[in-house]
Amino acid sequence: MIGIAQFLADGVSAFFIGHSLVSPTLPEMVDAVLPGRVEYQVINGAPLQVQWEDSSGAEGVIGRTWLPEHPVDALVLTERIPVAETAEWHDTNGYVRKWIDLAAQGNPKVKPYLYETWQAMPQGEGVSIEPWLQQIRDDLPVWQGIADEATRTNPEGVAPVQIIPAGQGMIRLQEAIEAGRVPGATSITDFFRDDIHPTDSGFYFVTMVHYAVLTGESPVGLSRVLMGKYGPYPAIPREQAPVLQEIAWETVQKFQAGERP
């Protein structure tokens, strides 16, 4: 955990590489809560291999040319899901290594992170989401294995790869909803616009998880209105925002202590 004051004073605090579970929304929201700029390369549906080999149609900037010239403190990577199959067929370990090494050209002490996500949830009235929650649990060792392998091969000076446990956060959020802790919510599906993509409120929660990991500080007390490129995102309900912040902080603290939901 690096502490918010340790971000580069005049530089980019984070760079995201990912797909539609990053979207421009997540880096824009993270940009609103960190002191420095946040940039991104987004290609919907793309594994890290494609992000590396064919980024001409990416949203944001082209990481392969941009990263060596722009020091970033935090490099946030995520892989296409399902993560186990993608890791097997698209050399996730190899491309995580390439992206970290590239970022290290700009900042030899870059801090890499792996954003843990989730698969599509079952849809339909009365359909249980427990298999979806269990899949998140089952996929965690894959994410952890990717992070551990990258850490093992990191060059000197590069920090160990940390997991940003957003998938675990979804489990914690559902547990909190079931316990009646989350005002205005009856199911985790309230935070999704389809079977896999979060609403703005869902991305707000994921942003709080990122903030907690990237800074090592509690997100409790952050604004419930975050600015985006074209103006503010919809305000999170006044009673709900602090609860989402608390659950995000609990998620990260428990994850880093080795507790799993």
mmCIF file of N, CA and C in Angstrom, residues 17-21 44-50 77-87 92 117-119:
data_model
loop_
_atom_site.group_PDB
_atom_site.id
_atom_site.type_symbol
_atom_site.label_atom_id
_atom_site.label_comp_id
_atom_site.label_asym_id
_atom_site.label_seq_id
_atom_site.Cartn_x
_atom_site.Cartn_y
_atom_site.Cartn_z
ATOM 1 N N ILE A 17 -5.368 -0.772 -18.375
ATOM 2 C CA ILE A 17 -5.447 -1.506 -19.631
ATOM 3 C C ILE A 17 -6.490 -2.597 -19.448
ATOM 4 N N GLY A 18 -7.545 -2.558 -20.267
ATOM 5 C CA GLY A 18 -8.583 -3.560 -20.105
ATOM 6 C C GLY A 18 -9.695 -3.421 -21.117
ATOM 7 N N HIS A 19 -10.818 -4.014 -20.781
ATOM 8 C CA HIS A 19 -11.959 -4.159 -21.690
ATOM 9 C C HIS A 19 -13.171 -3.426 -21.117
ATOM 10 N N SER A 20 -14.372 -3.907 -21.410
ATOM 11 C CA SER A 20 -15.573 -3.165 -21.027
ATOM 12 C C SER A 20 -15.841 -3.172 -19.528
ATOM 13 N N LEU A 21 -15.175 -4.016 -18.760
ATOM 14 C CA LEU A 21 -15.299 -3.940 -17.306
ATOM 15 C C LEU A 21 -14.347 -2.899 -16.729
ATOM 16 N N ASN A 44 -12.805 -3.286 -26.013
ATOM 17 C CA ASN A 44 -13.856 -4.157 -25.507
ATOM 18 C C ASN A 44 -13.636 -5.603 -25.949
ATOM 19 N N GLY A 45 -13.736 -6.512 -24.986
ATOM 20 C CA GLY A 45 -13.637 -7.932 -25.273
ATOM 21 C C GLY A 45 -12.239 -8.455 -25.532
ATOM 22 N N ALA A 46 -11.227 -7.630 -25.353
ATOM 23 C CA ALA A 46 -9.873 -8.014 -25.756
ATOM 24 C C ALA A 46 -9.056 -8.576 -24.600
ATOM 25 N N PRO A 47 -8.331 -9.678 -24.848
ATOM 26 C CA PRO A 47 -7.336 -10.131 -23.876
ATOM 27 C C PRO A 47 -6.106 -9.230 -23.926
ATOM 28 N N LEU A 48 -5.236 -9.385 -22.952
ATOM 29 C CA LEU A 48 -4.029 -8.562 -22.914
ATOM 30 C C LEU A 48 -3.151 -8.785 -24.139
ATOM 31 N N GLN A 49 -3.211 -9.964 -24.720
ATOM 32 C CA GLN A 49 -2.462 -10.224 -25.946
ATOM 33 C C GLN A 49 -2.884 -9.273 -27.066
ATOM 34 N N VAL A 50 -4.188 -9.137 -27.275
ATOM 35 C CA VAL A 50 -4.686 -8.230 -28.312
ATOM 36 C C VAL A 50 -4.405 -6.783 -27.931
ATOM 37 N N LEU A 77 -3.895 -3.628 -14.683
ATOM 38 C CA LEU A 77 -4.209 -4.536 -15.781
ATOM 39 C C LEU A 77 -5.398 -5.408 -15.409
ATOM 40 N N THR A 78 -6.174 -5.803 -16.396
ATOM 41 C CA THR A 78 -7.148 -6.865 -16.185
ATOM 42 C C THR A 78 -7.166 -7.742 -17.420
ATOM 43 N N GLU A 79 -7.641 -8.979 -17.239
ATOM 44 C CA GLU A 79 -7.674 -9.927 -18.339
ATOM 45 C C GLU A 79 -9.106 -10.195 -18.765
ATOM 46 N N ARG A 80 -9.249 -10.595 -20.016
ATOM 47 C CA ARG A 80 -10.570 -10.984 -20.513
ATOM 48 C C ARG A 80 -11.092 -12.187 -19.725
ATOM 49 N N ILE A 81 -12.395 -12.229 -19.568
ATOM 50 C CA ILE A 81 -12.988 -13.375 -18.903
ATOM 51 C C ILE A 81 -13.695 -14.259 -19.935
ATOM 52 N N PRO A 82 -13.817 -15.570 -19.677
ATOM 53 C CA PRO A 82 -13.386 -16.271 -18.468
ATOM 54 C C PRO A 82 -11.862 -16.320 -18.358
ATOM 55 N N VAL A 83 -11.357 -15.984 -17.186
ATOM 56 C CA VAL A 83 -9.929 -15.748 -17.034
ATOM 57 C C VAL A 83 -9.108 -17.021 -17.185
ATOM 58 N N ALA A 84 -9.605 -18.163 -16.725
ATOM 59 C CA ALA A 84 -8.816 -19.394 -16.822
ATOM 60 C C ALA A 84 -8.568 -19.775 -18.275
ATOM 61 N N GLU A 85 -9.610 -19.723 -19.094
ATOM 62 C CA GLU A 85 -9.465 -20.064 -20.505
ATOM 63 C C GLU A 85 -8.592 -19.054 -21.238
ATOM 64 N N THR A 86 -8.777 -17.786 -20.914
ATOM 65 C CA THR A 86 -7.959 -16.756 -21.557
ATOM 66 C C THR A 86 -6.492 -16.917 -21.191
ATOM 67 N N ALA A 87 -6.223 -17.202 -19.923
ATOM 68 C CA ALA A 87 -4.838 -17.393 -19.494
ATOM 69 C C ALA A 87 -4.184 -18.551 -20.233
ATOM 70 N N THR A 92 -1.520 -15.146 -20.837
ATOM 71 C CA THR A 92 -1.685 -14.017 -19.917
ATOM 72 C C THR A 92 -0.401 -13.702 -19.170
ATOM 73 N N THR A 117 -11.982 -9.417 -11.820
ATOM 74 C CA THR A 117 -13.351 -9.132 -12.232
ATOM 75 C C THR A 117 -14.237 -10.351 -12.019
ATOM 76 N N TRP A 118 -15.213 -10.550 -12.878
ATOM 77 C CA TRP A 118 -16.250 -11.568 -12.700
ATOM 78 C C TRP A 118 -16.770 -11.974 -14.073
ATOM 79 N N GLN A 119 -17.432 -13.126 -14.114
ATOM 80 C CA GLN A 119 -18.066 -13.576 -15.347
ATOM 81 C C GLN A 119 -19.522 -13.097 -15.393
#
